[in-house]
Each structure stands twice: as C-alpha cells, then as structure tokens.
Tab-separated table of C-alpha atoms and ligand atoms in Angstrom:
chain	number	residue	atom	x	y	z
A	1	MET	CA	0.275	0.059	-0.372
A	2	THR	CA	1.413	3.388	-0.675
A	3	GLU	CA	1.625	6.536	1.162
A	4	LEU	CA	-1.132	8.443	0.330
A	5	LYS	CA	-3.289	4.985	0.254
A	6	GLU	CA	-2.522	4.956	4.027
A	7	LEU	CA	-3.420	8.357	4.773
A	8	ALA	CA	-6.345	7.914	2.891
A	9	ALA	CA	-7.199	5.296	5.061
A	10	THR	CA	-6.737	6.913	8.050
A	11	LYS	CA	-9.541	8.074	9.994
A	12	GLY	CA	-10.232	11.659	9.769
A	13	PHE	CA	-7.830	12.487	6.312
A	14	SER	CA	-9.709	13.764	3.251
A	15	LEU	CA	-7.658	15.034	0.503
A	16	PHE	CA	-11.126	16.913	-0.939
A	17	GLU	CA	-10.507	18.932	2.654
A	18	GLU	CA	-7.055	19.317	2.141
A	19	PHE	CA	-7.189	21.238	-1.485
A	20	SER	CA	-10.480	22.965	0.755
A	21	THR	CA	-7.932	23.932	3.258
A	22	THR	CA	-5.635	25.209	0.649
A	23	ASN	CA	-8.710	26.151	-2.118
A	24	HIS	CA	-6.845	24.697	-5.021
A	25	GLU	CA	-8.598	24.123	-8.396
A	26	GLN	CA	-7.945	20.863	-9.204
A	27	VAL	CA	-5.051	18.438	-8.776
A	28	VAL	CA	-4.317	16.006	-11.527
A	29	PHE	CA	-1.706	12.754	-10.054
A	30	CYS	CA	-0.014	11.267	-13.226
A	31	HIS	CA	1.251	7.698	-13.150
A	32	ASP	CA	3.334	5.493	-16.062
A	33	ALA	CA	4.554	2.664	-15.310
A	34	GLU	CA	6.822	1.974	-18.711
A	35	THR	CA	9.328	5.734	-18.199
A	36	GLY	CA	8.251	5.449	-14.554
A	37	LEU	CA	6.829	8.828	-14.299
A	38	LYS	CA	5.549	9.914	-10.683
A	39	ALA	CA	3.983	13.603	-10.936
A	40	ILE	CA	1.201	15.936	-9.217
A	41	ILE	CA	0.119	19.356	-11.254
A	42	GLY	CA	-1.487	21.097	-8.771
A	43	ILE	CA	-3.432	23.742	-10.157
A	44	HIS	CA	-4.744	26.697	-7.246
A	45	ASN	CA	-6.030	29.667	-9.582
A	46	THR	CA	-7.450	30.475	-12.479
A	47	VAL	CA	-9.162	33.279	-12.189
A	48	LEU	CA	-6.145	35.854	-13.902
A	49	GLY	CA	-5.626	33.244	-16.632
A	50	PRO	CA	-4.419	29.556	-17.100
A	51	ALA	CA	-2.337	28.568	-14.647
A	52	LEU	CA	1.947	28.852	-14.765
A	53	GLY	CA	4.487	27.657	-12.885
A	54	GLY	CA	7.271	25.570	-13.167
A	55	CYS	CA	8.235	21.646	-12.819
A	56	ARG	CA	9.978	20.186	-9.853
A	57	ILE	CA	12.081	16.856	-9.544
A	58	TRP	CA	13.124	16.401	-6.479
A	59	ASN	CA	13.626	12.751	-4.649
A	60	TYR	CA	11.200	13.602	-1.857
A	61	ALA	CA	11.488	11.133	0.726
A	62	THR	CA	7.700	10.940	1.288
A	63	GLU	CA	4.342	11.002	-1.226
A	64	GLN	CA	2.735	13.268	0.844
A	65	GLU	CA	6.388	15.622	0.919
A	66	ALA	CA	6.203	15.614	-2.767
A	67	LEU	CA	1.755	16.565	-1.903
A	68	ASN	CA	2.890	18.828	0.364
A	69	ASP	CA	5.109	20.411	-1.814
A	70	VAL	CA	3.269	21.243	-4.599
A	71	LEU	CA	0.294	22.021	-2.763
A	72	ARG	CA	2.171	24.915	-1.260
A	73	LEU	CA	4.451	26.064	-4.895
A	74	SER	CA	1.274	25.961	-6.641
A	75	ARG	CA	-0.457	28.212	-4.060
A	76	GLY	CA	2.272	31.070	-4.105
A	77	MET	CA	2.255	30.850	-7.739
A	78	THR	CA	-1.199	32.674	-7.759
A	79	TYR	CA	0.031	34.861	-5.357
A	80	LYS	CA	3.415	35.575	-7.701
A	81	ASN	CA	2.173	35.859	-10.915
A	82	ALA	CA	-0.868	37.662	-9.018
A	83	ILE	CA	1.589	40.472	-7.296
A	84	SER	CA	3.657	40.992	-10.534
A	85	GLY	CA	0.666	42.152	-12.715
A	86	LEU	CA	0.734	39.207	-15.071
A	87	ASN	CA	-2.375	37.573	-16.247
A	88	LEU	CA	-1.777	34.328	-14.902
A	89	GLY	CA	-2.947	31.678	-12.620
A	90	GLY	CA	-0.983	29.929	-10.023
A	91	GLY	CA	-0.026	25.949	-10.788
A	92	LYS	CA	2.949	23.931	-10.462
A	93	ALA	CA	4.168	20.509	-10.862
A	94	VAL	CA	5.946	17.948	-8.757
A	95	ILE	CA	7.759	15.001	-9.856
A	96	ILE	CA	9.288	12.260	-7.868
A	97	GLY	CA	12.898	11.284	-8.681
A	98	ASP	CA	16.367	11.757	-8.565
A	99	SER	CA	17.280	14.382	-11.461
A	100	ARG	CA	20.623	12.635	-11.558
A	101	THR	CA	19.422	9.908	-12.951
A	102	ILE	CA	15.939	9.387	-13.695
A	103	LYS	CA	15.660	11.866	-16.998
A	104	THR	CA	15.292	10.879	-20.092
A	105	LYS	CA	13.991	12.504	-23.675
A	106	GLU	CA	10.934	9.836	-23.226
A	107	PHE	CA	10.235	10.480	-19.038
A	108	MET	CA	9.992	14.165	-19.984
A	109	GLN	CA	7.883	13.927	-23.193
A	110	ARG	CA	5.927	11.162	-20.760
A	111	PHE	CA	5.127	14.067	-18.736
A	112	GLY	CA	4.954	16.532	-21.626
A	113	ARG	CA	1.656	14.535	-22.524
A	114	PHE	CA	0.178	14.569	-18.888
A	115	VAL	CA	0.424	18.957	-19.533
A	116	ASN	CA	-0.943	18.634	-22.902
A	117	ASP	CA	-4.128	16.479	-21.831
A	118	LEU	CA	-5.196	19.633	-20.005
A	119	GLY	CA	-5.223	21.790	-23.072
A	120	GLY	CA	-3.659	25.070	-21.840
A	121	LYS	CA	-5.228	25.385	-18.527
A	122	TYR	CA	-2.012	24.633	-16.585
A	123	ILE	CA	1.429	25.452	-18.627
A	124	THR	CA	5.284	24.189	-17.087
A	125	ALA	CA	8.141	26.030	-16.748
A	126	GLU	CA	11.270	25.216	-15.682
A	127	ASP	CA	12.544	24.910	-12.040
A	128	VAL	CA	14.725	22.496	-9.820
A	129	GLY	CA	15.720	19.349	-11.315
A	130	VAL	CA	13.869	20.831	-15.223
A	131	ASN	CA	16.243	23.332	-17.669
A	132	THR	CA	15.606	24.629	-20.477
A	133	SER	CA	16.482	20.909	-23.022
A	134	ASP	CA	13.758	19.125	-20.896
A	135	ILE	CA	11.670	22.101	-22.125
A	136	GLU	CA	12.674	21.214	-25.663
A	137	ASN	CA	12.029	17.722	-25.355
A	138	MET	CA	8.257	19.012	-23.713
A	139	TYR	CA	7.860	21.022	-26.996
A	140	GLN	CA	7.825	18.806	-28.705
A	141	VAL	CA	4.517	17.669	-27.676
A	142	THR	CA	2.810	19.753	-26.534
A	143	LYS	CA	3.015	23.912	-26.748
A	144	HIS	CA	2.137	23.960	-23.000
A	145	VAL	CA	5.554	24.941	-21.954
A	146	SER	CA	7.366	28.267	-21.524
A	147	GLY	CA	10.934	29.047	-20.295
A	148	LYS	CA	12.121	27.798	-23.986
A	149	PRO	CA	15.319	27.668	-25.224
A	150	GLN	CA	15.949	31.077	-27.604
A	151	HIS	CA	16.533	28.977	-30.878
A	152	LEU	CA	12.844	28.214	-30.511
A	153	GLY	CA	11.547	31.602	-30.117
A	154	GLY	CA	11.506	31.576	-26.115
A	155	GLY	CA	13.362	33.699	-23.998
A	156	GLY	CA	15.714	30.858	-22.223
A	157	ASP	CA	16.651	29.941	-18.873
A	158	PRO	CA	14.221	32.493	-16.643
A	159	SER	CA	16.498	32.051	-13.889
A	160	VAL	CA	18.567	34.863	-15.490
A	161	PHE	CA	15.843	36.823	-14.519
A	162	THR	CA	15.082	35.298	-11.524
A	163	ALA	CA	18.432	36.059	-10.153
A	164	TYR	CA	18.073	40.267	-11.087
A	165	GLY	CA	14.632	40.662	-10.104
A	166	VAL	CA	16.310	38.616	-5.886
A	167	TYR	CA	19.324	41.471	-6.434
A	168	LEU	CA	17.737	44.652	-7.034
A	169	GLY	CA	14.794	42.875	-4.329
A	170	MET	CA	17.957	42.983	-1.829
A	171	LYS	CA	18.974	46.193	-2.721
A	172	ALA	CA	15.826	47.709	-1.569
A	173	SER	CA	15.060	45.588	1.749
A	174	ALA	CA	19.081	46.840	2.635
A	175	LYS	CA	18.040	50.000	1.579
A	176	LYS	CA	15.288	50.472	4.017
A	177	ALA	CA	18.137	48.229	6.652
A	178	PHE	CA	21.372	50.231	6.040
A	179	GLY	CA	19.912	53.769	4.932
A	180	THR	CA	21.691	53.039	1.337
A	181	ASP	CA	21.681	49.846	-1.720
A	182	SER	CA	24.947	49.326	-2.112
A	183	LEU	CA	26.025	45.907	-1.382
A	184	ALA	CA	29.903	46.690	-1.075
A	185	GLY	CA	31.861	45.098	1.677
A	186	LYS	CA	27.861	43.794	2.985
A	187	ARG	CA	28.476	39.572	4.158
A	188	ILE	CA	25.904	37.908	2.259
A	189	ALA	CA	25.559	33.999	2.948
A	190	VAL	CA	24.390	32.415	-0.514
A	191	GLN	CA	22.504	29.344	-0.017
A	192	GLY	CA	22.056	26.515	-2.694
A	193	VAL	CA	24.011	27.564	-5.479
A	194	GLY	CA	22.184	25.996	-8.540
A	195	HIS	CA	20.984	28.401	-11.641
A	196	VAL	CA	19.813	30.796	-9.506
A	197	GLY	CA	22.457	30.991	-6.991
A	198	SER	CA	25.330	31.184	-8.588
A	199	LEU	CA	23.676	33.653	-11.178
A	200	LEU	CA	22.619	36.208	-7.671
A	201	LEU	CA	26.185	35.377	-7.016
A	202	GLY	CA	27.877	37.163	-10.291
A	203	HIS	CA	25.628	40.288	-9.135
A	204	LEU	CA	27.018	40.365	-5.287
A	205	GLN	CA	30.341	39.877	-6.119
A	206	LYS	CA	30.504	42.745	-9.343
A	207	GLU	CA	29.260	44.777	-6.270
A	208	GLY	CA	32.070	43.905	-3.922
A	209	ALA	CA	29.945	41.788	-1.304
A	210	ILE	CA	32.110	39.205	1.559
A	211	LEU	CA	30.603	35.947	0.247
A	212	SER	CA	29.724	32.840	2.080
A	213	VAL	CA	28.209	29.678	0.005
A	214	SER	CA	26.580	26.629	1.057
A	215	ASP	CA	25.139	23.625	-1.352
A	216	TYR	CA	23.510	20.364	-0.867
A	217	PHE	CA	25.678	19.080	-3.463
A	218	GLU	CA	29.333	19.676	-2.054
A	219	ASP	CA	30.879	19.292	-5.373
A	220	LYS	CA	28.649	22.965	-6.354
A	221	ALA	CA	29.216	25.062	-3.499
A	222	ILE	CA	33.063	23.900	-3.811
A	223	ASP	CA	32.957	25.358	-7.654
A	224	ALA	CA	31.155	28.535	-6.597
A	225	ALA	CA	33.760	29.351	-3.705
A	226	SER	CA	36.331	29.190	-5.722
A	227	LYS	CA	34.545	31.511	-9.083
A	228	PHE	CA	32.794	34.195	-6.389
A	229	GLY	CA	35.625	34.187	-4.067
A	230	ALA	CA	33.006	33.078	-1.670
A	231	THR	CA	33.932	31.501	1.958
A	232	MET	CA	31.877	27.274	1.489
A	233	VAL	CA	29.772	26.773	4.450
A	234	GLY	CA	28.400	23.620	6.086
A	235	LEU	CA	24.544	22.978	5.041
A	236	ASN	CA	23.235	23.644	9.157
A	237	ASP	CA	26.315	26.426	9.534
A	238	ILE	CA	24.729	28.917	7.724
A	239	TYR	CA	22.054	30.507	9.884
A	240	ASP	CA	24.846	30.631	12.728
A	241	LEU	CA	26.735	33.695	10.234
A	242	ASP	CA	27.356	36.400	11.607
A	243	ILE	CA	26.127	38.133	8.337
A	244	ASP	CA	24.216	41.536	6.772
A	245	ILE	CA	21.987	39.487	4.462
A	246	TYR	CA	20.637	35.903	4.046
A	247	ALA	CA	19.913	34.442	1.135
A	248	PRO	CA	17.983	31.259	0.779
A	249	CYS	CA	18.213	30.325	-3.043
A	250	ALA	CA	17.883	26.327	-2.510
A	251	LEU	CA	14.625	24.974	-0.970
A	252	GLY	CA	11.771	25.858	1.097
A	253	ALA	CA	10.769	26.391	4.821
A	254	THR	CA	14.017	27.083	5.676
A	255	LEU	CA	12.620	29.707	7.880
A	256	ASN	CA	11.485	28.066	10.837
A	257	ASP	CA	11.274	26.891	14.746
A	258	ASP	CA	15.423	25.959	14.423
A	259	THR	CA	16.626	28.796	12.443
A	260	ILE	CA	15.690	31.703	13.237
A	261	GLY	CA	16.581	32.307	16.069
A	262	ARG	CA	20.097	31.647	15.337
A	263	LEU	CA	19.718	34.506	12.413
A	264	LYS	CA	21.856	37.148	13.254
A	265	CYS	CA	21.503	38.385	9.424
A	266	ALA	CA	19.361	42.189	8.756
A	267	VAL	CA	17.807	41.031	5.866
A	268	VAL	CA	16.759	37.729	4.502
A	269	ALA	CA	16.148	37.898	0.536
A	270	GLY	CA	16.459	35.256	-1.480
A	271	ALA	CA	15.105	32.888	-4.566
A	272	ALA	CA	13.476	30.204	-2.677
A	273	ASN	CA	10.214	30.022	-2.602
A	274	ASN	CA	7.449	29.215	-0.190
A	275	GLN	CA	10.689	30.465	2.544
A	276	LEU	CA	8.706	31.057	6.069
A	277	LYS	CA	7.945	27.682	7.108
A	278	ASP	CA	4.564	28.853	8.917
A	279	GLU	CA	3.656	31.778	7.275
A	280	VAL	CA	2.037	33.675	10.364
A	281	LYS	CA	4.452	32.389	13.109
A	282	HIS	CA	7.783	32.470	11.354
A	283	GLY	CA	6.473	35.707	9.534
A	284	ASN	CA	5.994	37.087	13.231
A	285	GLU	CA	8.943	36.290	14.901
A	286	LEU	CA	11.490	37.514	11.702
A	287	THR	CA	9.387	41.429	12.635
A	288	ALA	CA	9.671	40.609	16.448
A	289	LYS	CA	13.597	40.267	15.652
A	290	GLY	CA	13.855	43.351	13.796
A	291	ILE	CA	14.830	41.312	10.598
A	292	ILE	CA	13.101	42.458	6.816
A	293	TYR	CA	11.776	39.677	5.112
A	294	ALA	CA	12.058	40.767	1.194
A	295	PRO	CA	8.688	38.212	0.516
A	296	ASP	CA	9.782	35.313	-1.634
A	297	PHE	CA	6.717	35.558	-4.348
A	298	LEU	CA	8.037	39.003	-5.116
A	299	ILE	CA	11.485	39.492	-6.033
A	300	ASN	CA	11.869	36.210	-7.276
A	301	ALA	CA	9.305	36.848	-10.202
A	302	GLY	CA	11.595	38.025	-12.414
A	303	GLY	CA	11.598	34.174	-14.260
A	304	VAL	CA	7.842	34.162	-14.780
A	305	ILE	CA	7.727	37.387	-15.273
A	306	ASN	CA	9.917	36.776	-18.822
A	307	VAL	CA	8.190	33.561	-19.216
A	308	TYR	CA	4.676	35.275	-19.098
A	309	GLN	CA	6.885	37.411	-22.034
A	310	GLU	CA	6.828	34.339	-24.053
A	311	VAL	CA	3.563	34.018	-24.032
A	312	LEU	CA	2.830	37.666	-25.176
A	313	GLY	CA	5.804	37.221	-28.035
A	314	TYR	CA	9.126	37.408	-26.687
A	315	ASP	CA	10.522	40.676	-25.998
A	316	GLU	CA	13.787	40.350	-24.442
A	317	ALA	CA	14.030	44.840	-23.643
A	318	ALA	CA	10.545	44.806	-22.010
A	319	ALA	CA	11.267	41.267	-20.277
A	320	TYR	CA	13.960	43.562	-18.448
A	321	ALA	CA	11.438	46.536	-17.889
A	322	SER	CA	9.148	44.349	-15.825
A	323	VAL	CA	11.499	42.543	-13.897
A	324	GLU	CA	13.225	46.520	-12.987
A	325	LYS	CA	10.173	47.176	-11.009
A	326	ILE	CA	10.888	44.963	-8.606
A	327	TYR	CA	12.943	47.153	-6.522
A	328	GLN	CA	10.862	50.142	-6.248
A	329	PHE	CA	7.444	47.309	-5.123
A	330	THR	CA	9.944	45.439	-2.473
A	331	ALA	CA	10.839	49.370	-1.865
A	332	ASP	CA	6.826	50.124	-1.030
A	333	LEU	CA	5.883	47.113	0.151
A	334	LEU	CA	8.127	47.337	3.435
A	335	ASP	CA	6.935	50.859	3.203
A	336	LYS	CA	3.264	50.254	3.803
A	337	ALA	CA	3.783	47.381	5.772
A	338	ASP	CA	5.846	49.233	8.455
A	339	LYS	CA	3.445	51.792	8.050
A	340	GLU	CA	0.406	48.904	8.213
A	341	GLY	CA	2.097	46.994	11.566
A	342	ILE	CA	1.958	43.984	9.584
A	343	THR	CA	4.491	41.904	8.061
A	344	THR	CA	5.820	41.890	4.959
A	345	HIS	CA	4.477	38.810	3.697
A	346	GLN	CA	1.144	39.455	4.706
A	347	ALA	CA	1.373	43.150	3.032
A	348	ALA	CA	2.341	40.672	-0.277
A	349	LEU	CA	-0.605	38.441	-0.060
A	350	ASN	CA	-2.522	41.357	0.809
A	351	THR	CA	-1.778	43.111	-2.401
A	352	ALA	CA	-1.990	40.082	-4.376
A	353	GLU	CA	-5.289	38.780	-2.906
A	354	ALA	CA	-7.057	42.638	-3.988
A	355	ARG	CA	-6.094	42.073	-7.314
A	356	ILE	CA	-7.659	38.858	-7.478
A	357	ALA	CA	-10.529	39.615	-6.027
A	358	ALA	CA	-11.393	42.160	-8.315
A	359	ALA	CA	-10.440	40.347	-11.096
A	360	LYS	CA	-13.506	37.834	-9.834
A	361	ALA	CA	-15.485	41.164	-8.742
A	362	SER	CA	-15.044	42.087	-12.165
A	363	LYS	CA	-15.950	38.833	-14.099
B	401	NAD	P1	18.253	24.467	-8.500
B	401	NAD	O1	18.446	22.564	-8.734
B	401	NAD	O2	19.866	24.828	-9.999
B	401	NAD	O3	19.370	24.806	-7.307
B	401	NAD	C1	19.605	24.707	-5.978
B	401	NAD	C2	19.873	24.312	-5.280
B	401	NAD	O4	19.844	24.396	-4.269
B	401	NAD	C3	20.526	22.966	-5.930
B	401	NAD	O5	22.692	23.167	-5.715
B	401	NAD	C4	20.506	21.920	-4.576
B	401	NAD	O6	21.884	21.236	-4.158
B	401	NAD	C5	20.882	23.211	-3.255
B	401	NAD	N1	20.504	22.783	-2.216
B	401	NAD	C6	19.572	21.478	-2.402
B	401	NAD	N2	18.954	21.968	-0.602
B	401	NAD	C7	20.110	22.623	-0.056
B	401	NAD	C8	20.354	23.097	1.390
B	401	NAD	N3	19.757	22.296	2.765
B	401	NAD	N4	21.717	23.393	1.652
B	401	NAD	C9	22.052	24.405	0.606
B	401	NAD	N5	21.862	23.566	-0.720
B	401	NAD	C10	20.789	23.303	-1.042
B	401	NAD	O7	17.148	25.456	-8.996
B	401	NAD	P2	16.658	26.903	-9.169
B	401	NAD	O8	16.347	27.161	-10.166
B	401	NAD	O9	18.345	27.325	-9.245
B	401	NAD	O10	15.999	27.724	-8.086
B	401	NAD	C11	16.345	27.712	-6.341
B	401	NAD	C12	14.953	27.818	-5.526
B	401	NAD	O11	14.423	29.265	-6.200
B	401	NAD	C13	14.334	27.026	-5.964
B	401	NAD	O12	13.621	27.319	-4.359
B	401	NAD	C14	13.308	27.937	-6.755
B	401	NAD	O13	11.961	27.091	-6.568
B	401	NAD	C15	13.749	29.110	-6.523
B	401	NAD	N6	13.572	29.448	-7.704
B	401	NAD	C16	13.803	29.821	-8.637
B	401	NAD	C17	13.427	30.119	-10.108
B	401	NAD	C18	14.203	30.345	-11.288
B	401	NAD	O14	13.977	30.898	-12.505
B	401	NAD	N7	15.316	28.908	-10.931
B	401	NAD	C19	12.325	30.880	-10.125
B	401	NAD	C20	11.236	31.340	-9.108
B	401	NAD	C21	11.602	30.740	-7.822
C-alpha cells in the first residue's frame, strides 16, 4: 500500500479537506509504468488566467512530502503572478525522483503529454531539476510550455531574470535596513548555488559583497566558492553566521523554529519559494527580531515575468523593464508593511489577493 493510500485510509484524513484548506481548483496525479514517471500537477487558481508555474524534480522522501510541496508551490504561484501584474493563475508540478538519474527524453515527453491533456489550463516551465533542454523535449509534444530555449523563440533560462530580480529586491531591502542600497562590503550568505544562486553570486561579487556559500552537493559549493571568491560553509552552519544578509536560494521552509532564533542578519532576501515554514508564526518572529524579510514571491518573480513575455511574444527588453520594477515594488511593500503594522509577507499577500478579488468581481 502506498503512503497516500495509507493516509487516505487513516480515519479523518481527506484529500478534499486538504484541498479546501489550500483552496485548490484541481490536483492531477500522473503515473506511467513504462517510464516510471510519478508526477503531481497542482492548479491552485485560474481567475487571472491559465495556471503557470515550473515543474520540480526532487527525490522526495515520501509521497506526502511531494504533495505538500506541490500544494504550497502552486498556491505561491497564484500570489506571485498576481502581485507581479501578470494575467496568469497559479500552478506547479512536481516529479518524484532524482533529476540526475531519472531524466530521459521519453520520461520528460511523457510528462509533457500529461500537461497537454490539460489543454492549456496549466503551462509548465523550469524549476529545480528541470532545464531548458527538458523544456525543448516537452515542446515536441505540447505547446503548453514556457522557458523555451532562444532558438525556439523562447526567453531561455528564466533563472537569469530571477537572479536579477532577487538582486534588485535585495538592494531595496538593504536600503530599508542600512539606509543605502549598496551591497559593497556587506556580508551575504547564499544558500544553494544552483541556477539562481550562482547567477546571484555574480551580481553580488561585482558589487563587492563578502560572500559565503553552501550547497547540498559539496562539489557545487566548492566550485562556486572558487569562482566567486566566497567562503564555503556547512549546510547547517549557514544559519549561525555573523552576516548582514541571508539569501535562501535552495528549497523552501528554511525560516522555521530551528533557524530563526539563530539568524544574526538584518535582511532575508533570496530566490527560494515558500521560505517561511509557517507564514504567520515565522513571519511574525522575523518582524519581532527586527529582520527585514523580502517576500519570496515578490522578489523571485523575474523568471515568471520573463516566461510571461514568451506567452505574449518574446521581447527581452520588455522583460528586463518589467523585472526592474521589482526594486520599487519591494521598497513600497516594505514601507506599506511598516505603516500598517503587519508582516511584509502579509502585506504582499494582501496586495495579491486584492488583485484577484477585483478580477473575480469584474467577471
Ligand atoms: P537549482 O536546482 O538549480 O539549485 C538549487 C540548489 O540548491 C541545488 O544546487 C541544490 O543542491 C541546492 N540545495 C538543496 N537543498 C539544499 C540545502 N539544504 N542547503 C544548501 N543547498 C541546497 O534550482 P534553482 O533554479 O536555482 O532554484 C533555486 C530556488 O529558487 C528554488 O526554491 C526555486 O523554486 C526558486 N525559484 C527559482 C526560479 C528560477 O527561475 N529558476 C524562479 C523562482 C523561484
């Protein structure tokens, strides 16, 4: 019996109750015995348009963990797309497995056909474990993909734009915390040196920040440390560093009961989705500690902004112009939270929810 079946058999557990708590429209379980594909697509909200969000391949310890992740990630996309002014709803997919060993062309195309079956209600893209060549493979079986390589008329790897947006959001947060947005001499720890983390390091190095890095794969951390002149730190030690800015660029929920008490930084600004394990409790704890938290779904929207350009007809200059707005949006949002006496995360949620409610009311 699989874990989800065991859970379903547990007295009191109901998938539909779970979905009504998170308010999901549709959750699709995809299985293919031939390729070994096990995927879940979460469509959270389509009031503003088709649900767009990347596909993550991760070796989840349990199926429940994969389900939780897709539910959290797809809900986050609803807010990210809404706050960024995009006419897109929120969705996301997860595939269970190790991306370093599980991926073949057939495997990705099988997933692409499941996406195609949804007829455009969900548009997929890159996320952890999925790159532009996977997108290219899927594009051969479905047009409902974005983040295509440039030779196919796409905007290429969205991480370039994500990293740039995170950098700008970090600068706006630094301005609020330190009175200047210069990152020269600021001690910044980047957790996760994958696509976004390493591109972010490039911006930070150029500005003269003092860098620390960690990564789950030691070889990646060693490479990044040498390329960007950073100090490599242990996976768990990153939370105890004497730093100015902590940039979570790995997986979510790293702001939690175990870590917040240990943080010594003034700003948290990074690319990872769903950084707050508990949005209310951990958002409040950061505020109480005087740490400025740049809402993840606001400052990491550069990638989806670029991908949205692809849906409209790709225009790189327009994509950059939209991503640049993240600086002012972040500055305004941090001030708004201050004025209203609420957490920065709550201020961001309120802004996104107001746009969705207005669109719903006008339908
Ligand atoms: P990636 O897979 O290229 O990089 C993630 C890195 O984090 C990997 O190198 C992985 O080994 C490392 N990692 C995992 N767990 C870790 C841990 N506990 N400590 C340190 N390192 C750890 O993914 P990415 O595309 O760079 O995305 C990074 C984060 O940003 C993800 O949460 C993703 O959802 C989010 N994000 C990415 C984009 C994008 O455009 N790629 C857009 C928005 C949000």
